[in-house]
Tab-separated table of N, CA and C in Angstrom:
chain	number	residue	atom	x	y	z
C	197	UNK	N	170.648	52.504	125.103
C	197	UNK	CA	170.159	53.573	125.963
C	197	UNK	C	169.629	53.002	127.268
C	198	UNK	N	168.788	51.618	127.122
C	198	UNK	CA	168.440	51.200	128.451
C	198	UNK	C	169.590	50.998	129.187
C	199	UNK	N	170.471	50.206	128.727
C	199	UNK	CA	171.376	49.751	129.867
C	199	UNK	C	172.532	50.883	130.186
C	200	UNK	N	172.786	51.521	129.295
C	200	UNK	CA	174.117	52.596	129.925
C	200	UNK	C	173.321	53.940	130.005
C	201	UNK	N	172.072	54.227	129.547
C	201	UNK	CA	171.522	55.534	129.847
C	201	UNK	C	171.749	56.280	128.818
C	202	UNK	N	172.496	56.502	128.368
C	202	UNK	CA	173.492	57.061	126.952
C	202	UNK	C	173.517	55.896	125.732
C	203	UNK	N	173.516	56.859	124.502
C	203	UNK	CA	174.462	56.323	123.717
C	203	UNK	C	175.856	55.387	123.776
C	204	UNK	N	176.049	54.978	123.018
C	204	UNK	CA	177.722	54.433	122.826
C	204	UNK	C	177.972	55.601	121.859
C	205	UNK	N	178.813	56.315	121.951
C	205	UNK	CA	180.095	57.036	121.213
C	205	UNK	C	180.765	56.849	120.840
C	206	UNK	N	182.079	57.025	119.299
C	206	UNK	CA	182.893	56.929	118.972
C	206	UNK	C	183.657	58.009	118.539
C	207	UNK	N	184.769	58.198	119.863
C	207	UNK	CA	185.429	59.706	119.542
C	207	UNK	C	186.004	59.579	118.180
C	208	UNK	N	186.170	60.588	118.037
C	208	UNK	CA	187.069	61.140	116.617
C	208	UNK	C	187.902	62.148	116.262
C	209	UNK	N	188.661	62.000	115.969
C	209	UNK	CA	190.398	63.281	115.770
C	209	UNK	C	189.689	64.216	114.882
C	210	UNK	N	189.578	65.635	115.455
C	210	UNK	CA	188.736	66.467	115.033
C	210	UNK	C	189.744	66.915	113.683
C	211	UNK	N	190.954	66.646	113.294
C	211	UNK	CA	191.381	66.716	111.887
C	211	UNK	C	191.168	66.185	110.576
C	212	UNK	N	190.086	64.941	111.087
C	212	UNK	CA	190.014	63.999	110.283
C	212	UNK	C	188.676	65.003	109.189
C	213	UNK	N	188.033	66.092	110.059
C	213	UNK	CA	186.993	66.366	109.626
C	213	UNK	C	187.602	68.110	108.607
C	214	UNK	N	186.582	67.792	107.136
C	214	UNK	CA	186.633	68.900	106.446
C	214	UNK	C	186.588	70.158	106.891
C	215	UNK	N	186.576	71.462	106.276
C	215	UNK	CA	186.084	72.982	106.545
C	215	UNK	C	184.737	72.300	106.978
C	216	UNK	N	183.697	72.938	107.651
C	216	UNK	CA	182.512	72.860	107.589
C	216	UNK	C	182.050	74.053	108.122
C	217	UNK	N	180.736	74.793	107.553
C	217	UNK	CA	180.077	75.815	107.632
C	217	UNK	C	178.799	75.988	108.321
C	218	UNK	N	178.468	76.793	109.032
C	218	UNK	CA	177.061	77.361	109.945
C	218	UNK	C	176.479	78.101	109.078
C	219	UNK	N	175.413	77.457	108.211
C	219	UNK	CA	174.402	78.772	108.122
C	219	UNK	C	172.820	78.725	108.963
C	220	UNK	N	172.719	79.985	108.680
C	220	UNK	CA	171.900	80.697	109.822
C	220	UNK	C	170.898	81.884	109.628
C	221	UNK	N	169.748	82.007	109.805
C	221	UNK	CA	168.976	83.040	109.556
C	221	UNK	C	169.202	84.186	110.553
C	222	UNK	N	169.815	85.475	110.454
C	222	UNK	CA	170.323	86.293	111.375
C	222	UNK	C	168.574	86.778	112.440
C	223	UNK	N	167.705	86.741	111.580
C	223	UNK	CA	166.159	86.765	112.325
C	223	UNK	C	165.265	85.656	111.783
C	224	UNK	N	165.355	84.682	112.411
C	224	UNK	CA	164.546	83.320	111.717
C	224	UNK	C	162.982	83.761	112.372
C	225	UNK	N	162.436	83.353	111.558
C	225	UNK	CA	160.542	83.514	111.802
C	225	UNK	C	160.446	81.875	112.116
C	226	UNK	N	159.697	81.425	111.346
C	226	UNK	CA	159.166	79.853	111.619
C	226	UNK	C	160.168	78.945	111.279
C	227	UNK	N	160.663	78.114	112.237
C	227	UNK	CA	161.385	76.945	112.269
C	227	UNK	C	160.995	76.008	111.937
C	228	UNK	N	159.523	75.749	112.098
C	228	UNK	CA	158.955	74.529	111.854
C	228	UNK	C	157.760	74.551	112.765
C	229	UNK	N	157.045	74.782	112.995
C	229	UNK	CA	156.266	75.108	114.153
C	229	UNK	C	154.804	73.619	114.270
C	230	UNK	N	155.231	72.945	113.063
C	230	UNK	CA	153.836	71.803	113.227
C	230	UNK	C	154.727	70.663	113.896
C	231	UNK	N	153.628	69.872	114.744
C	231	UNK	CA	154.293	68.952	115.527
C	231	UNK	C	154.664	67.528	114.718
C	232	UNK	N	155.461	67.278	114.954
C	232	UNK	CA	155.367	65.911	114.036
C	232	UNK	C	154.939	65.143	114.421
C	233	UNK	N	154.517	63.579	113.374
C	233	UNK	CA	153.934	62.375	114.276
C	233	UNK	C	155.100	61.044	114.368
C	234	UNK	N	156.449	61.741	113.741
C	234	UNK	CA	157.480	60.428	113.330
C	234	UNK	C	157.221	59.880	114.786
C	235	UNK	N	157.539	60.300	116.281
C	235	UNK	CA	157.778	59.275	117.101
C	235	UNK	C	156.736	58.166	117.558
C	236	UNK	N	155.780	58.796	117.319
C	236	UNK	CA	154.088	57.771	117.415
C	236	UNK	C	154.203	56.587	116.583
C	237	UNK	N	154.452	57.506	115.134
C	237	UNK	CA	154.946	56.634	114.088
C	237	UNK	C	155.602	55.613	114.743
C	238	UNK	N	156.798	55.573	115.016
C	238	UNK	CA	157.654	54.566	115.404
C	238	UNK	C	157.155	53.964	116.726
C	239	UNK	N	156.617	53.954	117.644
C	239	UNK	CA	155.894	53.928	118.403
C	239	UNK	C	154.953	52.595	117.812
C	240	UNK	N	153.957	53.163	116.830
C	240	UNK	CA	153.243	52.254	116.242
C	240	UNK	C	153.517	51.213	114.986
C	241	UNK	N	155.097	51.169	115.145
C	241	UNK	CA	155.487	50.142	114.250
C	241	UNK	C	155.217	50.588	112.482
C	242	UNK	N	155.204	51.940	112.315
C	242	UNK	CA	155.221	52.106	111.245
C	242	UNK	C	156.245	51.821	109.948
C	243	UNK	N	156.482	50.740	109.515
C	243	UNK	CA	157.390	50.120	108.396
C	243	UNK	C	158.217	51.434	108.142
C	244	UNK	N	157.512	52.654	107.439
C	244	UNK	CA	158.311	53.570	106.513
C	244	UNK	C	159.276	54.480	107.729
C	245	UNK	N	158.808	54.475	109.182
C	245	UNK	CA	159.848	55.180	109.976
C	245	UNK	C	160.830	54.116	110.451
C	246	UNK	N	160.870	53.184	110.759
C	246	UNK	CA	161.552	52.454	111.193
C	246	UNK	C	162.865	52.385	110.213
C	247	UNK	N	162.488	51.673	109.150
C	247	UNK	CA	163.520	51.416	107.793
C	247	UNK	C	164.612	52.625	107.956
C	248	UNK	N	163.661	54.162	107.701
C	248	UNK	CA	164.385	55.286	107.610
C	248	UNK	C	165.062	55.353	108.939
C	249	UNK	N	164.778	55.194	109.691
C	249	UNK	CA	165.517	55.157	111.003
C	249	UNK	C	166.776	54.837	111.370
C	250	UNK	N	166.389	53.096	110.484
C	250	UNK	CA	168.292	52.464	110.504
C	250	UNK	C	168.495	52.554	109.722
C	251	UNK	N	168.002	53.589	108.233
C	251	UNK	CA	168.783	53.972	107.441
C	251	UNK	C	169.896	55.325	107.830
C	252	UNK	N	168.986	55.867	108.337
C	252	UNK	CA	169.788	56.822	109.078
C	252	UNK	C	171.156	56.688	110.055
C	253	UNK	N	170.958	55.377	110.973
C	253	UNK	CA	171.948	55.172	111.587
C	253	UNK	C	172.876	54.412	110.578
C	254	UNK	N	172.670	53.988	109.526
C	254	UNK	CA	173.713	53.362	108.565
C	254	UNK	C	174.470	54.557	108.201
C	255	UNK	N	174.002	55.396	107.950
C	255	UNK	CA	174.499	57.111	107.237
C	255	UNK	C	175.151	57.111	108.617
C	256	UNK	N	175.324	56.692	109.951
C	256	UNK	CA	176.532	57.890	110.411
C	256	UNK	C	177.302	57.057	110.702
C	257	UNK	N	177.023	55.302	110.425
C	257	UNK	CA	178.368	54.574	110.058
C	257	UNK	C	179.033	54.565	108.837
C	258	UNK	N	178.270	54.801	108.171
C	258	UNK	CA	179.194	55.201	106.700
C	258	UNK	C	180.085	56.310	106.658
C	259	UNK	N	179.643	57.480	107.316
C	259	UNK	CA	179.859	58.636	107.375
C	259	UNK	C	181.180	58.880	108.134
C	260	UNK	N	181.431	58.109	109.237
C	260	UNK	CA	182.408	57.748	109.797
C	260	UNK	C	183.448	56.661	109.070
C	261	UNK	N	183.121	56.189	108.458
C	261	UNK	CA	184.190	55.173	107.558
C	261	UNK	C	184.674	56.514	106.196
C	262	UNK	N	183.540	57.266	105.914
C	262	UNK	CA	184.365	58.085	104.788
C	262	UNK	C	185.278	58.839	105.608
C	263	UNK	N	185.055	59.665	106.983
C	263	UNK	CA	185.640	60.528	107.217
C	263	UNK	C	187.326	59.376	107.846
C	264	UNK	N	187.082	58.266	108.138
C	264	UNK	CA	188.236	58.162	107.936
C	264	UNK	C	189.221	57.627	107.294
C	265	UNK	N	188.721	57.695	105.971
C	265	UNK	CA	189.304	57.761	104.584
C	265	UNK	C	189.326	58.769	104.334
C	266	UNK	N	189.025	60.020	104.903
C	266	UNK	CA	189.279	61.146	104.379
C	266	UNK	C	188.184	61.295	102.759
C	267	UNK	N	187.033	60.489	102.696
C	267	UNK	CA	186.790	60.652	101.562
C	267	UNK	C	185.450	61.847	101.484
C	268	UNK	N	185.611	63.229	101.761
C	268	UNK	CA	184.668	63.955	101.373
C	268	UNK	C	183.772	64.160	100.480
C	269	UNK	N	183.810	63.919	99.178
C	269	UNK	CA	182.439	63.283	98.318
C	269	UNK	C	181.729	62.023	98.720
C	270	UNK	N	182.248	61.676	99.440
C	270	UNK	CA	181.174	60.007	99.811
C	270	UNK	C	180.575	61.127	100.935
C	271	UNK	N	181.260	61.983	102.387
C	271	UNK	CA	180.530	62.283	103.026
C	271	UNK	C	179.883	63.434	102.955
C	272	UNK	N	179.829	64.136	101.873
C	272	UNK	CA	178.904	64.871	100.940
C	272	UNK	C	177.983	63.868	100.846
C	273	UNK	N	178.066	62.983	99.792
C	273	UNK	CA	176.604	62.283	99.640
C	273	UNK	C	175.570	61.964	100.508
C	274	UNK	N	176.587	61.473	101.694
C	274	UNK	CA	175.658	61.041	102.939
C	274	UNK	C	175.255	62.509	103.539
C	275	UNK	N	175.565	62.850	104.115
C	275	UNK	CA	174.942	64.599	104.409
C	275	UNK	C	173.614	64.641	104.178
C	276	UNK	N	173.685	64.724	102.628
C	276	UNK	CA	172.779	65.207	101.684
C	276	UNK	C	171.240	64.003	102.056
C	277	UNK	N	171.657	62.674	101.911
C	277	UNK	CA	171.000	61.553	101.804
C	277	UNK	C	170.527	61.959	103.347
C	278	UNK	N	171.009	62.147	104.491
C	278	UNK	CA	170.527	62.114	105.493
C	278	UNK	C	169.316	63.296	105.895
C	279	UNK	N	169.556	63.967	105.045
C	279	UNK	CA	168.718	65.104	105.302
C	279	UNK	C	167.558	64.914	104.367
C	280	UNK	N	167.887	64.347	103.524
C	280	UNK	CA	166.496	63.712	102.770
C	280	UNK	C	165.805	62.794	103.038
C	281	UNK	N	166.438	62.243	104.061
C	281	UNK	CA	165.466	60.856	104.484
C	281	UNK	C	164.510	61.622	106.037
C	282	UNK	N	165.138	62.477	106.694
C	282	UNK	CA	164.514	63.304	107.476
C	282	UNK	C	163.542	64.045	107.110
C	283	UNK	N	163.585	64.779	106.249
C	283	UNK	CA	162.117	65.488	105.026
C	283	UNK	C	160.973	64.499	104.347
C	284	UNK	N	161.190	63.345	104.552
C	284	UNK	CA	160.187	62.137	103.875
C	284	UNK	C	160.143	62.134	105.377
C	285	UNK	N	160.707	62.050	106.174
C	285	UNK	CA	160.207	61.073	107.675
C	285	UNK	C	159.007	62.224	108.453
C	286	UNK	N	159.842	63.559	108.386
C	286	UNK	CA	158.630	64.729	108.904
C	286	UNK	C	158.475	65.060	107.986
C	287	UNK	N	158.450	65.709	106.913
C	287	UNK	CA	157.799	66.419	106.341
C	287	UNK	C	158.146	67.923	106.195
C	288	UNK	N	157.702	68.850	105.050
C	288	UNK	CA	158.215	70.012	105.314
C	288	UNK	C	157.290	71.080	105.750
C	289	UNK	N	156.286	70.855	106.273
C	289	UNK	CA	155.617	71.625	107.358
C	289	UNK	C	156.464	71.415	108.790
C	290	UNK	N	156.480	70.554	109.240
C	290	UNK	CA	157.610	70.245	110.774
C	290	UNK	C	158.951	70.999	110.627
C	291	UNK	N	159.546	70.854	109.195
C	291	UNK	CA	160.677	70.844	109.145
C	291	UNK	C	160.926	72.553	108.313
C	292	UNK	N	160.208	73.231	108.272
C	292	UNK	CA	159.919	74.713	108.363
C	292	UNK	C	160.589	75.091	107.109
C	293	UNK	N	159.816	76.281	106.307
C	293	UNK	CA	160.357	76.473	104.696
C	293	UNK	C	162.027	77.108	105.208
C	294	UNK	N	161.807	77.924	106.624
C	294	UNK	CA	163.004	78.837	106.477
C	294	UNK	C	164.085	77.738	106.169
C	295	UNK	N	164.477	76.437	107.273
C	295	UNK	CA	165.023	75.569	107.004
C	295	UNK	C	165.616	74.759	105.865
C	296	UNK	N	164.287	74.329	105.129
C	296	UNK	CA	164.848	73.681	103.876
C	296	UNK	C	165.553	74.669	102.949
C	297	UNK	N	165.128	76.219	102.737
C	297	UNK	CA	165.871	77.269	102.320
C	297	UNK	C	167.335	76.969	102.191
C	298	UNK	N	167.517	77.350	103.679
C	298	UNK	CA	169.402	76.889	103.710
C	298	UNK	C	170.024	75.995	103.150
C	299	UNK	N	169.175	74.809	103.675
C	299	UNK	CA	169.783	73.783	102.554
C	299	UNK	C	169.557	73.908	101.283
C	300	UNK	N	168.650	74.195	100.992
C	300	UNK	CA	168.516	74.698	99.681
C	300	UNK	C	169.574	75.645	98.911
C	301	UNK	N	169.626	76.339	99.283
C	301	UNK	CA	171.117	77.523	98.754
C	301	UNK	C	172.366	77.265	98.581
C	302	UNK	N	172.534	76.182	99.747
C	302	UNK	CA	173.963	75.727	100.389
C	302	UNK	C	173.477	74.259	98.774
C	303	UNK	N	172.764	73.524	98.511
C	303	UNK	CA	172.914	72.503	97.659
C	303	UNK	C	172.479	73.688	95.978
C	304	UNK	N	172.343	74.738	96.076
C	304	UNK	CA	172.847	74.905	94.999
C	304	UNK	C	173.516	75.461	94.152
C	305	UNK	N	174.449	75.565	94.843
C	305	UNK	CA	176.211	75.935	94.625
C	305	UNK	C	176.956	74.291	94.789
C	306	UNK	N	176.392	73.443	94.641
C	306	UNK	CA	176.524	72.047	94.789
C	306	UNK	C	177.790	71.505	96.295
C	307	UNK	N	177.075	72.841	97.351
C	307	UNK	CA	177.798	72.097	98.653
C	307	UNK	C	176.426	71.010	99.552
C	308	UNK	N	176.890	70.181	100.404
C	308	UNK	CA	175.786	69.316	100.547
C	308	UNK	C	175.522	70.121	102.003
C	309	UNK	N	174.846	69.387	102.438
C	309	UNK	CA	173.812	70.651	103.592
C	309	UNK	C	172.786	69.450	104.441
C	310	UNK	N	172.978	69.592	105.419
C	310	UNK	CA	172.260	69.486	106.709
C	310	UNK	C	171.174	69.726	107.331
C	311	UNK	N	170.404	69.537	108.411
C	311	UNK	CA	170.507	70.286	109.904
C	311	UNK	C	171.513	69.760	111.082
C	312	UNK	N	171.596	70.574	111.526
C	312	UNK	CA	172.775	70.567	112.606
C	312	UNK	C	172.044	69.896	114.197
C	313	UNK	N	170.800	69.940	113.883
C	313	UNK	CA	170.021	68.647	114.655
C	313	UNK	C	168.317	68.929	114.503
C	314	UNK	N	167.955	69.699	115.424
C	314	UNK	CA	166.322	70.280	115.246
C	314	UNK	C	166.076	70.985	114.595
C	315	UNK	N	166.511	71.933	114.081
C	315	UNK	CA	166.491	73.125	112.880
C	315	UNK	C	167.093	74.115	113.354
C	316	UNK	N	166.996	75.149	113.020
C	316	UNK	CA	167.313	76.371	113.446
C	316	UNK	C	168.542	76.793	112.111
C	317	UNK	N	169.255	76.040	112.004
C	317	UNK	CA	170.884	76.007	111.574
C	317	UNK	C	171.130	74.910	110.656
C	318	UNK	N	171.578	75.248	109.791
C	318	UNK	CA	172.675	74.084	108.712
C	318	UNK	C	173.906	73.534	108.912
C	319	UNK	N	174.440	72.712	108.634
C	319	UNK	CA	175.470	72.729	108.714
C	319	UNK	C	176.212	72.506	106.797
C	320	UNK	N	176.969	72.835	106.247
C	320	UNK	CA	177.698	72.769	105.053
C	320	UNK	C	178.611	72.650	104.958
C	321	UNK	N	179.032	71.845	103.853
C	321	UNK	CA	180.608	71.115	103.485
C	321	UNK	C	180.636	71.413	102.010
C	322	UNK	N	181.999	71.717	102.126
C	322	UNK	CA	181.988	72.377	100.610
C	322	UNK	C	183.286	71.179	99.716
C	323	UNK	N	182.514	70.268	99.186
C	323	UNK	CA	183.899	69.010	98.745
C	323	UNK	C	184.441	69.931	97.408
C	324	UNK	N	184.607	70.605	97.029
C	324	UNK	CA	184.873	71.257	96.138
C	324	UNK	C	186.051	72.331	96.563
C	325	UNK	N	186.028	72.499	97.806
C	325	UNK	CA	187.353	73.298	98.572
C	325	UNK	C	187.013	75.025	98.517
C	326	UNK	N	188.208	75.992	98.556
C	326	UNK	CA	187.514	77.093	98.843
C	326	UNK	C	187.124	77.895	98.066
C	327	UNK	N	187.121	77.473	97.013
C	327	UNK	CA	186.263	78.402	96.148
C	327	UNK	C	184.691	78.475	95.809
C	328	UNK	N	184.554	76.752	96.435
C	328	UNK	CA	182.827	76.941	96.545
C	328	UNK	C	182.301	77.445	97.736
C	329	UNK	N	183.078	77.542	98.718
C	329	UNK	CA	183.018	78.044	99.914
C	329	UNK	C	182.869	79.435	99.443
C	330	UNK	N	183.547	80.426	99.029
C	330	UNK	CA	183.451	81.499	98.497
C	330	UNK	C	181.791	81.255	98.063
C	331	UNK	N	181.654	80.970	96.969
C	331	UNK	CA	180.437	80.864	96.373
C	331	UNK	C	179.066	80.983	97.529
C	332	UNK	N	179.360	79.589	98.157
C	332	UNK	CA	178.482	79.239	99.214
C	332	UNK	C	178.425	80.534	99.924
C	333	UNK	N	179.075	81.118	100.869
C	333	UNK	CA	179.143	82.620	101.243
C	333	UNK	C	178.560	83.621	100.642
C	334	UNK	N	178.771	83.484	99.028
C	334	UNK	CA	178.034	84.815	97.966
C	334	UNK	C	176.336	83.973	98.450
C	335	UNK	N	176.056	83.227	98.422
C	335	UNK	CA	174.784	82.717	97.657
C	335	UNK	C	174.211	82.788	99.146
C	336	UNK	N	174.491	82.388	100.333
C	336	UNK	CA	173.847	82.509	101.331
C	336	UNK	C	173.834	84.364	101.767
C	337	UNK	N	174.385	85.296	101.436
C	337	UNK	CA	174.337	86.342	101.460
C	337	UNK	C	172.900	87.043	101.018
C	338	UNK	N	173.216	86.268	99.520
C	338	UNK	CA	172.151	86.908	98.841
C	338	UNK	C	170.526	86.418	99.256
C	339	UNK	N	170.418	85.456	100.072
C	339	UNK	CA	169.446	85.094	100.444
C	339	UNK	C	168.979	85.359	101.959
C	340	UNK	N	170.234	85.810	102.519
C	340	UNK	CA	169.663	86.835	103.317
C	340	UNK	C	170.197	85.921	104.925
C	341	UNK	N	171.507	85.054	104.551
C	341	UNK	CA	171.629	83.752	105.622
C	341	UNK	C	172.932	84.532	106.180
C	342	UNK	N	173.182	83.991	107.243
C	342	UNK	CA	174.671	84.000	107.647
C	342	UNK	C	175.405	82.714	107.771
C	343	UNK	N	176.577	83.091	107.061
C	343	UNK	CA	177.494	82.072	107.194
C	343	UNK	C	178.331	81.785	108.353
C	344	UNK	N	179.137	81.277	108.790
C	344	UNK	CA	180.332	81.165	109.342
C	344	UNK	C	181.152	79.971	109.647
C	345	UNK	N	182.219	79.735	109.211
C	345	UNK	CA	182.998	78.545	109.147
C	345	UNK	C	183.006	78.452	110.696
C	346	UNK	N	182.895	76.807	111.043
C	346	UNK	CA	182.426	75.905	111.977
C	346	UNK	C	184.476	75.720	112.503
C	347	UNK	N	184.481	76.080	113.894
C	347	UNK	CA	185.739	75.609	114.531
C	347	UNK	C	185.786	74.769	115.037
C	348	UNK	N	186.243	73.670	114.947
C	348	UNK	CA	185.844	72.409	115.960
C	348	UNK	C	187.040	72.321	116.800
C	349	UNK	N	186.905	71.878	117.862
C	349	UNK	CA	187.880	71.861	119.066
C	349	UNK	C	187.942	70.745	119.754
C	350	UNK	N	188.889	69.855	120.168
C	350	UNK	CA	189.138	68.782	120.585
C	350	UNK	C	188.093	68.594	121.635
C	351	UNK	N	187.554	66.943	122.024
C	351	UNK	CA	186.879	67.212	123.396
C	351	UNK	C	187.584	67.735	124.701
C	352	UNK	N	186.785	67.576	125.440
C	352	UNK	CA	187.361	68.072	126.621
C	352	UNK	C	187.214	67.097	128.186
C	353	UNK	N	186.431	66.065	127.076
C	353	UNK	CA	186.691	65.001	127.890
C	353	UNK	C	188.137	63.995	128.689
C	354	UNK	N	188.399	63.289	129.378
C	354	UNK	CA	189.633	62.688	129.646
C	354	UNK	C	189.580	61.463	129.028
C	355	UNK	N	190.296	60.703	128.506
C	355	UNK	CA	190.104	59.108	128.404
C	355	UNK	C	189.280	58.639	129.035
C	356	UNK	N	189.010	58.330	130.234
C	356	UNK	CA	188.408	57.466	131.002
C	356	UNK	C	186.860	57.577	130.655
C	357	UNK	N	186.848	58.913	130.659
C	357	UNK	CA	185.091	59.532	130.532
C	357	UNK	C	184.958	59.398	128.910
C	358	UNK	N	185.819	59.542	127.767
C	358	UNK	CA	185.577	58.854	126.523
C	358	UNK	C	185.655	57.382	126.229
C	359	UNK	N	186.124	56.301	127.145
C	359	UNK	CA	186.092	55.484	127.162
C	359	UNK	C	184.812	54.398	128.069
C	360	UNK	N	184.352	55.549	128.816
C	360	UNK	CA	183.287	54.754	129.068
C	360	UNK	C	181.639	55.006	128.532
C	361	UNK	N	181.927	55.881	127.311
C	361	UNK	CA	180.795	56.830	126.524
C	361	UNK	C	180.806	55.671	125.460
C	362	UNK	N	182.032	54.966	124.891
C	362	UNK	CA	182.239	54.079	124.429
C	362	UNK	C	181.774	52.454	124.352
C	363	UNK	N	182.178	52.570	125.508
C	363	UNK	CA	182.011	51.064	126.010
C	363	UNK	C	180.837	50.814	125.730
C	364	UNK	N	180.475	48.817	125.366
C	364	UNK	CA	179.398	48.726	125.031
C	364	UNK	C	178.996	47.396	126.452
C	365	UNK	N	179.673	48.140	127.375
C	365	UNK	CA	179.404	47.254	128.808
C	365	UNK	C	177.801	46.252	128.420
């Protein structure tokens, strides 16, 4: 981040990736509304954020080696693992009941479940194909979520501008 300002990126052939699902509270109340202390934490050299930290960034190199093996139960697991290491890191006051809910619903129809970054939204993968998807749909219904299968669309970047998102100049 110091030296290129950005991340390094590694595009990816948006085929490589499963169905994946949006759920969503059609009127969400509390997202999470307590502040967290993870970045102080890390800040102050706290052992237990740090670890989780590059555990976390191990999860989206793994995550990227399953997806291109195509292996959707490995990136089910990680999903799941990543979102649990985020709930030990804040906590579920930060990380808001409506929130863990979704995931909650979406893991128990045994699809694995997300956040899709700050809260608000899930994201879900159903390694089980479309009939847990079905399911997943009944069960987020009944709890009062909205679903909707996730379209992903090629970037819209050119080479040059994905190649220098890349680069580790």
């Amino acid at each position: 981040m110091d030296k290129l300002g950005h991340g390094v990126y590694t595009p990816l052939d948006v085929d490589l990736l499963p169905p994946l699902y949006l759920i969503y509270a059609e009127n969400p109340s509390d997202s999470g509304k307590v502040h967290s202390s993870v970045r102080q934490r890390w800040l102050d050299g706290d052992e237990f954020i740090i670890s989780s930290m590059k555990e976390v960034a191990q999860l989206a190199y793994d995550g990227h080696n399953a997806l291109l093996q195509k292996n959707y139960s490995e990136l089910a697991r990680l999903m799941n693992k990543n979102f649990d290491l985020r709930r030990k890191m804040f906590g579920d006051d930060a990380l808001g009941e409506l929130n863990i809910k979704m995931v909650e619903v979406a893991r128990s129809i045994g699809a694995a479940s997300k956040f899709t970054g700050s809260g608000g939204a899930v994201v879900a993968m159903c390694p089980d194909g479309d009939a847990q998807a079905e399911l997943l749909k009944t069960a987020c219904q009944e709890a009062g979520f909205v679903v909707e299968q996730i379209e992903v669309a090629p970037s819209a970047l050119t080479k040059e501008e994905l190649a220098s998102l890349s680069s580790h100049q």
